[in-house]
CSV table of C-alpha atoms in Angstrom, one decimal:
chain,number,residue,atom,x,y,z
A,1,MET,CA,51.4,9.9,212.9
A,2,LEU,CA,51.5,13.6,213.4
A,3,VAL,CA,53.0,15.2,210.3
A,4,ASN,CA,52.2,18.4,208.6
A,5,ARG,CA,50.7,17.3,205.4
A,6,LYS,CA,48.5,20.2,204.1
A,7,ARG,CA,49.3,21.8,200.8
A,8,SER,CA,48.6,25.1,199.3
A,9,THR,CA,47.1,24.4,196.0
A,10,ARG,CA,44.4,25.9,193.9
A,11,SER,CA,42.4,22.8,192.6
A,12,ILE,CA,39.6,23.1,195.1
A,13,ALA,CA,39.2,26.8,194.7
A,14,ARG,CA,38.6,26.4,191.0
A,15,ARG,CA,36.5,23.3,190.8
A,16,LEU,CA,34.5,22.6,193.9
A,17,GLY,CA,30.8,22.9,193.5
A,18,THR,CA,29.4,19.4,194.1
A,19,ALA,CA,30.2,16.5,196.3
A,20,THR,CA,31.5,14.7,193.3
A,21,ALA,CA,33.8,17.5,192.4
A,22,ALA,CA,35.0,17.7,196.0
A,23,ALA,CA,35.8,14.0,195.9
A,24,SER,CA,38.0,14.3,192.9
A,25,LEU,CA,39.8,17.6,193.1
A,26,LEU,CA,40.4,18.7,196.7
A,27,ALA,CA,43.6,20.0,198.1
A,28,VAL,CA,44.2,22.4,201.0
A,29,ALA,CA,46.7,24.6,202.7
A,30,GLY,CA,48.0,24.4,206.2
A,31,LEU,CA,49.5,26.5,208.9
A,32,VAL,CA,52.9,25.2,209.7
A,33,GLY,CA,56.1,27.2,210.0
A,34,ASP,CA,57.9,29.4,207.6
A,35,LEU,CA,58.7,28.3,204.1
A,36,GLY,CA,61.2,30.4,202.2
A,37,GLY,CA,63.8,30.7,199.6
A,38,THR,CA,67.1,32.4,200.2
A,39,LEU,CA,69.0,31.1,197.2
A,40,PRO,CA,72.4,29.4,197.4
A,41,ALA,CA,75.4,31.4,196.2
A,42,SER,CA,75.7,29.2,193.1
A,43,ALA,CA,72.2,30.1,191.9
A,44,ALA,CA,72.2,29.3,188.3
A,45,PRO,CA,72.8,25.7,187.2
A,46,PRO,CA,76.3,25.2,185.6
A,47,GLU,CA,76.4,24.5,181.9
A,48,ALA,CA,79.5,22.2,182.1
A,49,GLY,CA,78.6,18.6,181.7
A,50,MET,CA,74.9,19.4,180.9
A,51,ASP,CA,75.0,18.6,177.2
A,52,ARG,CA,73.4,15.2,177.5
A,53,PHE,CA,70.5,16.8,179.3
A,54,LEU,CA,70.2,19.9,177.2
A,55,LYS,CA,70.2,17.9,173.9
A,56,GLN,CA,67.7,15.2,174.9
A,57,GLN,CA,64.7,14.6,172.7
A,58,VAL,CA,61.3,14.7,174.3
A,59,LYS,CA,59.3,11.6,173.2
A,60,TRP,CA,55.6,12.3,173.6
A,61,GLY,CA,53.1,9.4,173.9
A,62,ALA,CA,50.0,8.3,175.6
A,63,CYS,CA,49.7,8.9,179.4
A,64,ASP,CA,48.2,5.5,180.2
A,65,ASP,CA,51.6,4.0,181.0
A,66,TYR,CA,52.3,6.6,183.6
A,67,PRO,CA,51.3,6.1,187.3
A,68,GLY,CA,47.8,7.6,187.4
A,69,GLY,CA,47.9,8.4,183.7
A,70,SER,CA,44.9,6.3,182.8
A,71,GLU,CA,42.8,8.5,185.2
A,72,LEU,CA,43.8,11.8,183.7
A,73,PRO,CA,40.8,13.5,182.2
A,74,GLY,CA,40.4,15.0,178.8
A,75,LYS,CA,41.4,14.1,175.2
A,76,GLY,CA,44.6,15.0,173.5
A,77,LEU,CA,46.8,14.9,176.5
A,78,GLN,CA,50.2,13.5,175.9
A,79,CYS,CA,52.9,12.6,178.4
A,80,ALA,CA,56.7,12.3,178.3
A,81,ARG,CA,59.7,12.2,180.7
A,82,VAL,CA,62.6,14.6,180.9
A,83,THR,CA,65.9,13.4,182.5
A,84,VAL,CA,67.5,15.9,184.9
A,85,PRO,CA,70.4,15.7,187.3
A,86,ILE,CA,69.4,15.3,190.9
A,87,ASP,CA,72.3,17.5,191.9
A,88,TYR,CA,73.0,20.1,189.2
A,89,LYS,CA,76.5,20.6,190.6
A,90,LYS,CA,77.2,17.0,189.7
A,91,PRO,CA,75.6,16.4,186.3
A,92,ASP,CA,77.5,13.1,186.0
A,93,GLY,CA,75.8,11.8,189.1
A,94,LYS,CA,72.4,10.4,189.8
A,95,THR,CA,69.5,11.4,187.6
A,96,ALA,CA,65.7,11.8,188.0
A,97,GLU,CA,62.9,11.4,185.4
A,98,ILE,CA,60.5,14.3,185.5
A,99,ALA,CA,57.0,13.4,184.1
A,100,ILE,CA,55.5,16.1,182.0
A,101,SER,CA,52.2,16.4,180.1
A,102,ARG,CA,51.2,18.4,177.1
A,103,LEU,CA,48.0,19.7,175.5
A,104,ALA,CA,49.1,21.0,172.1
A,105,ALA,CA,48.0,24.4,171.0
A,106,SER,CA,44.9,24.4,168.9
A,107,GLY,CA,45.9,27.5,166.9
A,108,ARG,CA,48.9,29.5,165.9
A,109,LYS,CA,51.4,28.6,168.7
A,110,ILE,CA,53.5,31.1,170.6
A,111,GLY,CA,55.4,28.5,172.5
A,112,SER,CA,55.0,26.4,175.6
A,113,LEU,CA,53.3,27.5,178.8
A,114,LEU,CA,54.7,25.7,181.9
A,115,THR,CA,52.4,25.4,184.9
A,116,ASN,CA,52.4,24.5,188.5
A,117,PRO,CA,49.2,24.1,190.6
A,118,GLY,CA,50.7,24.6,194.0
A,119,GLY,CA,51.7,22.5,196.9
A,120,PRO,CA,54.4,21.8,197.6
A,121,GLY,CA,53.4,18.5,196.3
A,122,GLY,CA,50.5,19.3,194.1
A,123,PRO,CA,50.3,16.8,191.1
A,124,GLY,CA,50.6,18.7,187.9
A,125,LEU,CA,50.0,16.4,185.0
A,126,ALA,CA,46.2,17.2,184.8
A,127,GLU,CA,46.9,21.0,184.7
A,128,PRO,CA,46.7,21.3,180.9
A,129,VAL,CA,43.2,19.8,180.9
A,130,LEU,CA,42.1,22.1,183.7
A,131,LEU,CA,43.3,25.1,181.5
A,132,SER,CA,41.9,23.7,178.2
A,133,LYS,CA,38.8,25.8,178.3
A,134,THR,CA,40.8,29.1,178.6
A,135,LYS,CA,41.9,31.0,175.5
A,136,LEU,CA,45.5,30.1,176.4
A,137,ALA,CA,44.9,26.6,174.9
A,138,GLU,CA,44.8,28.1,171.4
A,139,ARG,CA,48.1,29.9,171.6
A,140,PHE,CA,50.3,27.7,173.8
A,141,ASP,CA,51.3,24.1,174.3
A,142,ILE,CA,50.2,23.9,177.9
A,143,ILE,CA,52.6,21.8,180.0
A,144,GLY,CA,51.9,20.1,183.2
A,145,VAL,CA,54.7,18.8,185.5
A,146,ASP,CA,54.9,16.3,188.3
A,147,VAL,CA,57.8,17.9,190.1
A,148,ARG,CA,60.8,15.9,191.2
A,149,GLY,CA,59.9,13.3,193.9
A,150,LEU,CA,56.2,13.5,193.1
A,151,GLY,CA,53.6,11.4,191.3
A,152,ALA,CA,54.7,9.9,188.0
A,153,SER,CA,58.3,11.3,188.4
A,154,THR,CA,61.0,9.0,189.6
A,155,PRO,CA,62.6,8.5,192.0
A,156,SER,CA,59.9,9.5,194.4
A,157,VAL,CA,60.0,10.9,197.9
A,158,GLN,CA,58.6,8.1,200.1
A,159,CYS,CA,57.8,8.4,203.7
A,160,GLN,CA,54.2,7.3,204.1
A,161,SER,CA,52.1,5.5,201.5
A,162,SER,CA,48.7,6.9,200.8
A,163,ALA,CA,47.2,4.1,202.9
A,164,GLU,CA,49.5,4.9,205.8
A,165,SER,CA,48.6,8.6,205.7
A,166,GLN,CA,44.9,7.8,205.9
A,167,PHE,CA,45.2,7.5,209.7
A,168,ASP,CA,43.7,9.9,212.1
A,169,TRP,CA,45.6,9.9,215.4
A,170,LYS,CA,43.1,10.1,218.3
A,171,GLY,CA,45.6,10.5,221.1
A,172,SER,CA,49.1,11.7,221.1
A,173,SER,CA,48.8,14.5,218.6
A,174,HIS,CA,46.3,16.4,220.8
A,175,ASP,CA,47.7,15.4,224.1
A,176,ARG,CA,49.7,18.4,225.4
A,177,SER,CA,50.8,16.7,228.6
A,178,ASP,CA,54.6,15.9,228.9
A,179,ALA,CA,53.9,12.3,228.0
A,180,GLY,CA,51.7,13.2,225.0
A,181,ILE,CA,54.3,15.6,223.7
A,182,ALA,CA,57.0,13.0,224.0
A,183,GLN,CA,54.8,10.5,222.1
A,184,THR,CA,54.0,13.0,219.3
A,185,GLU,CA,57.7,13.7,218.8
A,186,LYS,CA,58.5,10.0,218.9
A,187,ASP,CA,55.9,9.6,216.1
A,188,GLU,CA,57.5,12.4,214.1
A,189,GLN,CA,61.0,10.8,214.5
A,190,THR,CA,59.6,7.5,213.3
A,191,TYR,CA,58.2,9.3,210.2
A,192,VAL,CA,61.5,11.0,209.5
A,193,ALA,CA,63.3,7.6,209.9
A,194,SER,CA,60.9,6.2,207.3
A,195,CYS,CA,61.7,9.0,204.9
A,196,ARG,CA,65.4,8.3,205.3
A,197,ALA,CA,64.9,4.6,204.8
A,198,ARG,CA,62.6,4.8,201.8
A,199,THR,CA,63.9,7.8,199.9
A,200,ASP,CA,67.2,8.3,198.0
A,201,LYS,CA,69.4,10.5,200.2
A,202,ASP,CA,70.4,12.8,197.3
A,203,LEU,CA,66.8,13.3,196.4
A,204,LEU,CA,65.9,14.3,199.9
A,205,GLU,CA,68.7,16.8,199.8
A,206,TYR,CA,67.8,18.2,196.4
A,207,ALA,CA,64.0,18.3,196.6
A,208,GLY,CA,63.7,22.0,197.2
A,209,THR,CA,62.2,24.8,195.2
A,210,VAL,CA,65.6,25.9,193.8
A,211,ASP,CA,66.1,22.4,192.3
A,212,VAL,CA,62.6,22.4,190.9
A,213,ALA,CA,63.2,25.8,189.3
A,214,ARG,CA,66.3,24.4,187.6
A,215,ASP,CA,64.2,21.5,186.3
A,216,PHE,CA,61.7,23.9,184.8
A,217,ASP,CA,64.5,25.8,183.0
A,218,LEU,CA,65.8,22.6,181.6
A,219,ILE,CA,62.4,21.5,180.5
A,220,ARG,CA,62.0,24.9,178.8
A,221,THR,CA,65.2,24.3,176.9
A,222,VAL,CA,64.4,20.7,175.7
A,223,LEU,CA,61.0,21.8,174.6
A,224,GLY,CA,62.7,24.3,172.3
A,225,ASP,CA,61.5,27.5,173.9
A,226,GLU,CA,64.0,30.4,173.9
A,227,LYS,CA,62.3,31.9,176.9
A,228,LEU,CA,59.9,30.7,179.6
A,229,ASN,CA,56.2,31.3,179.8
A,230,TYR,CA,54.9,30.4,183.2
A,231,LEU,CA,51.6,30.2,185.1
A,232,GLY,CA,51.9,29.3,188.8
A,233,TYR,CA,49.2,29.1,191.5
A,234,SER,CA,49.7,29.4,195.3
A,235,TYR,CA,53.0,27.6,196.2
A,236,GLY,CA,53.6,27.8,192.4
A,237,THR,CA,54.1,31.5,192.9
A,238,ARG,CA,57.0,30.7,195.2
A,239,LEU,CA,58.4,28.5,192.4
A,240,GLY,CA,57.8,31.2,189.9
A,241,SER,CA,59.6,33.8,192.0
A,242,THR,CA,62.5,31.4,192.4
A,243,ILE,CA,62.7,30.9,188.7
A,244,ALA,CA,62.6,34.7,188.2
A,245,GLU,CA,65.5,35.1,190.6
A,246,LEU,CA,67.6,32.3,189.0
A,247,PHE,CA,66.8,33.0,185.4
A,248,PRO,CA,65.5,36.5,185.0
A,249,THR,CA,66.7,37.0,181.4
A,250,LYS,CA,65.2,33.7,180.3
A,251,VAL,CA,61.6,34.7,181.2
A,252,ARG,CA,59.2,35.9,178.5
A,253,ALA,CA,56.0,36.1,180.6
A,254,MET,CA,55.0,35.0,184.1
A,255,VAL,CA,51.7,35.1,185.9
A,256,LEU,CA,51.6,34.3,189.7
A,257,ASP,CA,48.1,33.8,191.1
A,258,GLY,CA,47.6,33.4,194.9
A,259,GLY,CA,50.9,35.0,195.7
A,260,VAL,CA,53.3,34.1,198.5
A,261,ASP,CA,55.4,36.9,199.9
A,262,PRO,CA,59.0,35.9,199.2
A,263,ALA,CA,60.1,37.6,202.4
A,264,GLN,CA,57.7,35.6,204.6
A,265,GLY,CA,57.0,32.0,205.2
A,266,LEU,CA,54.5,30.2,203.0
A,267,PHE,CA,52.0,29.8,205.8
A,268,SER,CA,52.4,33.1,207.6
A,269,SER,CA,49.1,34.8,208.5
A,270,GLN,CA,46.9,31.8,207.5
A,271,SER,CA,45.3,31.1,210.9
A,272,ALA,CA,43.5,34.3,211.1
A,273,ALA,CA,42.5,34.1,207.4
A,274,PHE,CA,41.0,30.7,207.9
A,275,GLN,CA,39.0,31.9,210.9
A,276,ARG,CA,37.6,34.8,208.7
A,277,ALA,CA,36.7,32.3,206.0
A,278,PHE,CA,35.0,30.1,208.6
A,279,GLU,CA,33.0,33.1,209.9
A,280,ASP,CA,32.0,34.1,206.4
A,281,TYR,CA,30.8,30.5,205.7
A,282,ALA,CA,28.8,30.6,209.0
A,283,THR,CA,27.2,33.9,208.1
A,284,SER,CA,26.0,32.5,204.8
A,285,CYS,CA,24.9,29.2,206.4
A,286,ALA,CA,22.9,31.0,209.1
A,287,LYS,CA,20.6,32.4,206.4
A,288,SER,CA,19.1,29.0,206.2
A,289,ALA,CA,16.9,27.7,209.1
A,290,ASP,CA,18.4,24.2,208.8
A,291,CYS,CA,22.1,25.4,209.1
A,292,PRO,CA,23.9,22.8,211.2
A,293,LEU,CA,25.7,25.7,213.1
A,294,GLY,CA,22.4,27.5,213.8
A,295,THR,CA,21.1,30.9,212.7
A,296,ASP,CA,23.3,33.2,214.8
A,297,PRO,CA,26.7,33.6,213.1
A,298,LYS,CA,28.2,34.9,216.3
A,299,LEU,CA,27.7,31.5,217.9
A,300,ALA,CA,29.0,29.5,215.0
A,301,THR,CA,32.5,28.8,216.3
A,302,GLN,CA,31.0,27.6,219.6
A,303,LYS,CA,28.4,25.4,217.8
A,304,PHE,CA,31.1,23.9,215.6
A,305,ARG,CA,33.3,23.1,218.6
A,306,GLU,CA,30.4,21.4,220.3
A,307,LEU,CA,30.1,19.2,217.2
A,308,ALA,CA,33.8,18.6,216.7
A,309,LEU,CA,35.4,18.3,220.1
A,310,PRO,CA,33.7,15.0,221.0
A,311,LEU,CA,35.5,13.5,218.1
A,312,LEU,CA,38.7,13.7,220.0
A,313,ASP,CA,37.6,10.8,222.2
A,314,HIS,CA,34.6,9.4,220.3
A,315,PRO,CA,35.1,9.2,216.5
A,316,VAL,CA,31.8,8.8,214.6
A,317,PRO,CA,31.2,5.9,212.2
A,318,THR,CA,31.2,6.1,208.4
A,319,SER,CA,30.1,3.7,205.7
A,320,LYS,CA,33.7,2.7,205.3
A,321,SER,CA,35.9,0.7,207.6
A,322,ARG,CA,37.3,3.9,209.1
A,323,THR,CA,35.8,6.3,211.6
A,324,LEU,CA,35.9,10.1,211.5
A,325,GLY,CA,38.1,11.6,214.2
A,326,TYR,CA,38.8,15.2,215.1
A,327,SER,CA,41.8,15.8,213.0
A,328,ALA,CA,40.1,14.5,209.9
A,329,ALA,CA,37.1,16.7,210.5
A,330,ILE,CA,39.2,19.8,210.9
A,331,ASP,CA,41.1,18.9,207.7
A,332,ALA,CA,37.8,18.5,205.9
A,333,VAL,CA,36.4,21.8,207.1
A,334,GLU,CA,39.6,23.7,206.1
A,335,THR,CA,39.5,22.1,202.7
A,336,THR,CA,36.0,23.5,202.0
A,337,LEU,CA,36.9,27.0,203.1
A,338,TYR,CA,39.0,27.5,200.0
A,339,SER,CA,36.0,28.4,197.9
A,340,GLN,CA,32.4,29.4,198.4
A,341,ASN,CA,31.6,26.8,195.8
A,342,ALA,CA,32.5,24.2,198.4
A,343,TRP,CA,30.2,25.6,201.2
A,344,PRO,CA,27.2,23.4,200.3
A,345,THR,CA,29.5,20.3,200.6
A,346,LEU,CA,30.6,21.6,204.1
A,347,THR,CA,27.0,22.1,205.1
A,348,LYS,CA,26.1,18.6,204.0
A,349,GLY,CA,29.1,17.2,206.0
A,350,LEU,CA,28.3,19.1,209.1
A,351,THR,CA,24.6,18.1,208.9
A,352,GLU,CA,25.6,14.5,208.7
A,353,LEU,CA,27.9,15.0,211.7
A,354,THR,CA,24.9,16.2,213.8
A,355,ARG,CA,23.4,12.8,213.0
A,356,GLY,CA,26.5,10.9,213.9
A,357,ASN,CA,27.6,10.2,210.4
A,358,GLY,CA,31.1,11.1,209.1
A,359,ASP,CA,30.8,10.0,205.4
A,360,THR,CA,31.2,13.4,203.6
A,361,LEU,CA,33.8,14.9,206.0
A,362,LEU,CA,35.8,11.7,205.8
A,363,ALA,CA,35.7,11.7,202.0
A,364,LEU,CA,37.0,15.3,202.0
A,365,HIS,CA,39.8,14.4,204.5
A,366,GLU,CA,40.9,11.3,202.6
A,367,ILE,CA,41.5,13.3,199.4
A,368,ASP,CA,43.6,15.7,201.4
A,369,SER,CA,45.7,12.8,202.7
A,370,GLY,CA,48.0,11.5,200.0
A,371,SER,CA,51.5,10.6,199.1
A,372,ASP,CA,52.2,14.2,197.9
A,373,SER,CA,52.3,15.1,201.6
A,374,ASN,CA,55.7,13.4,201.6
A,375,VAL,CA,56.9,16.0,199.0
A,376,PHE,CA,55.3,18.7,201.0
A,377,ASN,CA,57.3,17.9,204.1
A,378,ALA,CA,60.5,17.3,202.1
A,379,VAL,CA,60.3,20.8,200.6
A,380,ARG,CA,59.2,22.8,203.6
A,381,CYS,CA,61.7,21.1,205.9
A,382,LEU,CA,64.5,22.2,203.5
A,383,GLU,CA,63.2,25.8,203.2
A,384,GLU,CA,61.7,26.9,206.5
A,385,LYS,CA,63.1,28.4,209.7
A,386,ARG,CA,63.2,25.4,211.9
A,387,VAL,CA,61.8,25.7,215.4
A,388,THR,CA,63.9,23.8,217.9
A,389,ASP,CA,63.2,26.0,220.9
A,390,ARG,CA,60.3,24.7,222.9
A,391,THR,CA,59.3,28.1,224.2
A,392,GLU,CA,58.9,29.3,220.6
A,393,ALA,CA,57.0,26.2,219.7
A,394,ALA,CA,54.6,26.8,222.5
A,395,THR,CA,54.2,30.5,221.5
A,396,ARG,CA,53.3,29.5,218.0
A,397,ASP,CA,50.8,27.0,219.2
A,398,ARG,CA,49.1,29.5,221.5
A,399,GLU,CA,49.0,32.1,218.7
A,400,ASN,CA,47.4,29.7,216.2
A,401,ARG,CA,44.8,28.7,218.8
A,402,SER,CA,43.9,32.3,219.4
A,403,ALA,CA,43.9,33.3,215.8
A,404,ALA,CA,41.6,30.4,214.7
A,405,PRO,CA,39.4,29.3,217.6
A,406,PHE,CA,37.2,27.2,215.4
A,407,ARG,CA,39.9,24.6,215.3
A,408,ASP,CA,41.2,24.9,218.8
A,409,ASP,CA,40.9,21.4,220.3
A,410,GLY,CA,40.7,22.9,223.8
A,411,ARG,CA,43.6,20.9,225.1
A,412,GLY,CA,46.3,23.6,225.2
A,413,THR,CA,48.6,23.5,228.2
A,414,GLY,CA,51.0,26.2,227.3
A,415,LYS,CA,53.3,23.5,225.9
A,416,ALA,CA,53.6,22.1,222.4
A,417,PRO,CA,55.7,19.4,220.5
A,418,LEU,CA,58.4,20.4,218.1
A,419,ASP,CA,57.4,20.2,214.4
A,420,VAL,CA,58.6,17.3,212.3
A,421,CYS,CA,61.1,19.5,210.6
A,422,ALA,CA,63.0,19.8,213.8
A,423,PHE,CA,64.0,16.2,213.3
A,424,TRP,CA,64.7,16.4,209.5
A,425,PRO,CA,68.0,14.8,208.5
A,426,ILE,CA,68.9,17.4,205.9
A,427,LYS,CA,69.9,21.0,206.9
A,428,PRO,CA,67.8,23.8,205.5
A,429,THR,CA,68.9,25.1,202.1
A,430,ALA,CA,66.8,28.2,201.8
A,431,GLN,CA,65.1,30.9,203.9
A,432,PRO,CA,62.6,33.7,203.2
A,433,HIS,CA,64.2,36.8,201.8
A,434,THR,CA,63.6,39.9,199.6
A,435,PRO,CA,64.6,39.1,196.1
A,436,LYS,CA,67.1,41.2,194.2
A,437,VAL,CA,66.6,40.8,190.4
A,438,SER,CA,67.7,42.6,187.3
A,439,GLY,CA,66.8,41.8,183.7
A,440,LEU,CA,63.4,40.4,184.5
A,441,PRO,CA,60.6,41.5,182.2
A,442,LYS,CA,57.3,42.8,183.6
A,443,ILE,CA,55.4,40.0,185.3
A,444,VAL,CA,51.8,39.9,186.6
A,445,VAL,CA,50.5,38.9,190.0
A,446,VAL,CA,46.8,38.1,190.7
A,447,ALA,CA,45.7,38.5,194.4
A,448,THR,CA,42.3,37.8,195.9
A,449,THR,CA,41.1,40.0,198.8
A,450,ASP,CA,39.7,37.3,201.0
A,451,ASP,CA,42.0,34.4,200.1
A,452,PRO,CA,42.4,32.1,203.2
A,453,ALA,CA,45.4,30.3,202.0
A,454,THR,CA,47.6,33.1,200.5
A,455,PRO,CA,46.3,36.3,202.1
A,456,TYR,CA,45.9,39.4,199.9
A,457,LYS,CA,48.7,41.3,201.6
A,458,SER,CA,51.1,38.5,200.5
A,459,GLY,CA,50.2,39.0,196.9
A,460,VAL,CA,50.6,42.7,197.2
A,461,ALA,CA,54.1,42.2,198.7
A,462,LEU,CA,55.0,39.7,195.9
A,463,ALA,CA,54.0,42.2,193.3
A,464,LYS,CA,56.0,44.9,195.0
A,465,ALA,CA,59.1,42.7,195.3
A,466,PHE,CA,59.2,42.2,191.5
A,467,ASP,CA,57.6,45.5,190.4
A,468,ALA,CA,54.9,43.4,188.9
A,469,GLY,CA,51.5,44.3,187.5
A,470,LEU,CA,48.8,43.6,190.1
A,471,ILE,CA,45.3,42.4,189.4
A,472,THR,CA,43.1,42.5,192.5
A,473,TYR,CA,40.0,40.1,192.7
A,474,GLU,CA,37.5,41.1,195.3
A,475,ALA,CA,36.1,37.8,196.4
A,476,GLU,CA,36.6,35.0,198.9
A,477,GLN,CA,38.4,32.1,197.3
A,478,HIS,CA,41.9,30.8,196.7
A,479,THR,CA,43.2,31.8,193.2
A,480,VAL,CA,41.0,32.8,190.3
A,481,PHE,CA,42.5,32.6,186.8
A,482,GLY,CA,40.6,30.1,184.7
A,483,ASP,CA,37.4,30.3,186.7
A,484,GLY,CA,35.7,32.3,183.9
A,485,VAL,CA,35.9,35.7,185.6
A,486,ALA,CA,36.4,37.8,182.4
A,487,CYS,CA,37.8,40.8,184.3
A,488,VAL,CA,40.7,38.6,185.4
A,489,ASP,CA,41.0,36.1,182.6
A,490,ASP,CA,41.0,38.5,179.7
A,491,PRO,CA,43.9,40.7,180.9
A,492,VAL,CA,45.9,37.7,181.9
A,493,VAL,CA,45.4,36.1,178.5
A,494,LYS,CA,46.3,39.4,176.8
A,495,TYR,CA,49.4,39.7,178.8
A,496,LEU,CA,50.6,36.1,178.1
A,497,THR,CA,49.8,36.3,174.4
A,498,GLU,CA,50.7,39.9,173.6
A,499,LEU,CA,52.9,40.9,176.6
A,500,THR,CA,50.5,43.8,177.4
A,501,VAL,CA,50.7,44.4,181.1
A,502,PRO,CA,47.3,45.1,182.8
A,503,ALA,CA,46.6,48.7,183.9
A,504,ASP,CA,47.9,49.6,187.3
A,505,GLY,CA,45.4,49.2,190.1
A,506,LEU,CA,43.1,46.9,188.1
A,507,ARG,CA,40.4,45.6,190.5
A,508,CYS,CA,37.7,43.0,189.6
A,509,ALA,CA,34.5,42.4,191.5
A,510,ALA,CA,33.2,38.9,192.0
A,511,PRO,CA,30.3,38.1,189.6
A,512,ALA,CA,26.9,38.8,191.3
């Protein structure tokens, strides 16, 4: 079924270096529509009727009893659940249980540090472990969160199961004939009907970033923190900017890495950025005589398409029961473009493909395909400008093909199907906008110059919107804090612990 299921998270950018790491920590960003956040008039959650939520006691325990908890890495990680109202305007109504995790501070504690790895739909319970080697682990209880509708939180957004999402459509999604477009839209409507049938209606309506921001403020309160410390990556910067708008005076410190321009859609400008990342990979690969795309970077897009396009009609076998088709191969390639550390994995996968083997690329694709794609769609369909005009849909399709020719399937007809959000049952609740905030302390934005998922200019715009301190990292990857780059890590830690804002114009070069 054709659904937009790519996420904008930072896990791959931080951890990929081997095929094993790739198989355990991949997540990617996509190129679909505009995701934004014009906030409702009743921005802050009402206090009336909230006592039972505000006074609840957090009961920490082992994570083994949580879905996926036994697979969480690291020692010392504890888990708990926080009860929140699904609709904050109706605190006496239905509730949700938000799963959170904690790695307790090893030294003199400042407070809690709430985190979000990105998405929408990036699982968050492992985040404290991923940050455990930073200096933040000494001074903060690091808190991970599976946001409402996701992972170990209940109820969940359910549209497709993980098994159902592991299907690569070989036909209708790439068929731009009138019949093919009709079939694609029929598939999308079937997907939407599944969401309606399997997911609580109230949760579908209140699964947006504003609702998650309110959950984070409630979690802050029940953890006993007077003010919020927050670290968000990628889409997590959209969550952070929403928190900053809703609760500016309740923020102590906030770091946003891989920034999303609040006045633009989450996925604006990504097509061209991914093409640049592909070309940079090809230039590096071409230095080796056995590069599967050849030794002339200028021909790399052509060579890749010669490898990939046959998959539209003739998927290649793998050692599993599945074959590797075109869409899965493109997903896999985009996944590895998040970080130079992943390039060897991409080379391995493409080399296998030249031999008719899809094992590595399929493994990369399968990890990108998960139940969190349901949350991804639920959030973006609530918060994007919906395209219901077929001329506009065709224009966007044409622009994306032109901006990123490496993933053009060559079957464009000047027509395109409407996106799944055109059929979403809940009206949009937010739109991109320029925030107007007063009372917010100085926050910090980290932006990477050649970030394919959240382009550098978006981070600059985010910093400008909040008059934030800006750290520029001159490299090609998606997000950076926690990677061991001292020029970035040290000022971020100093800011979060001492509230010392980095010097204006701080620029950090990638390690040689």
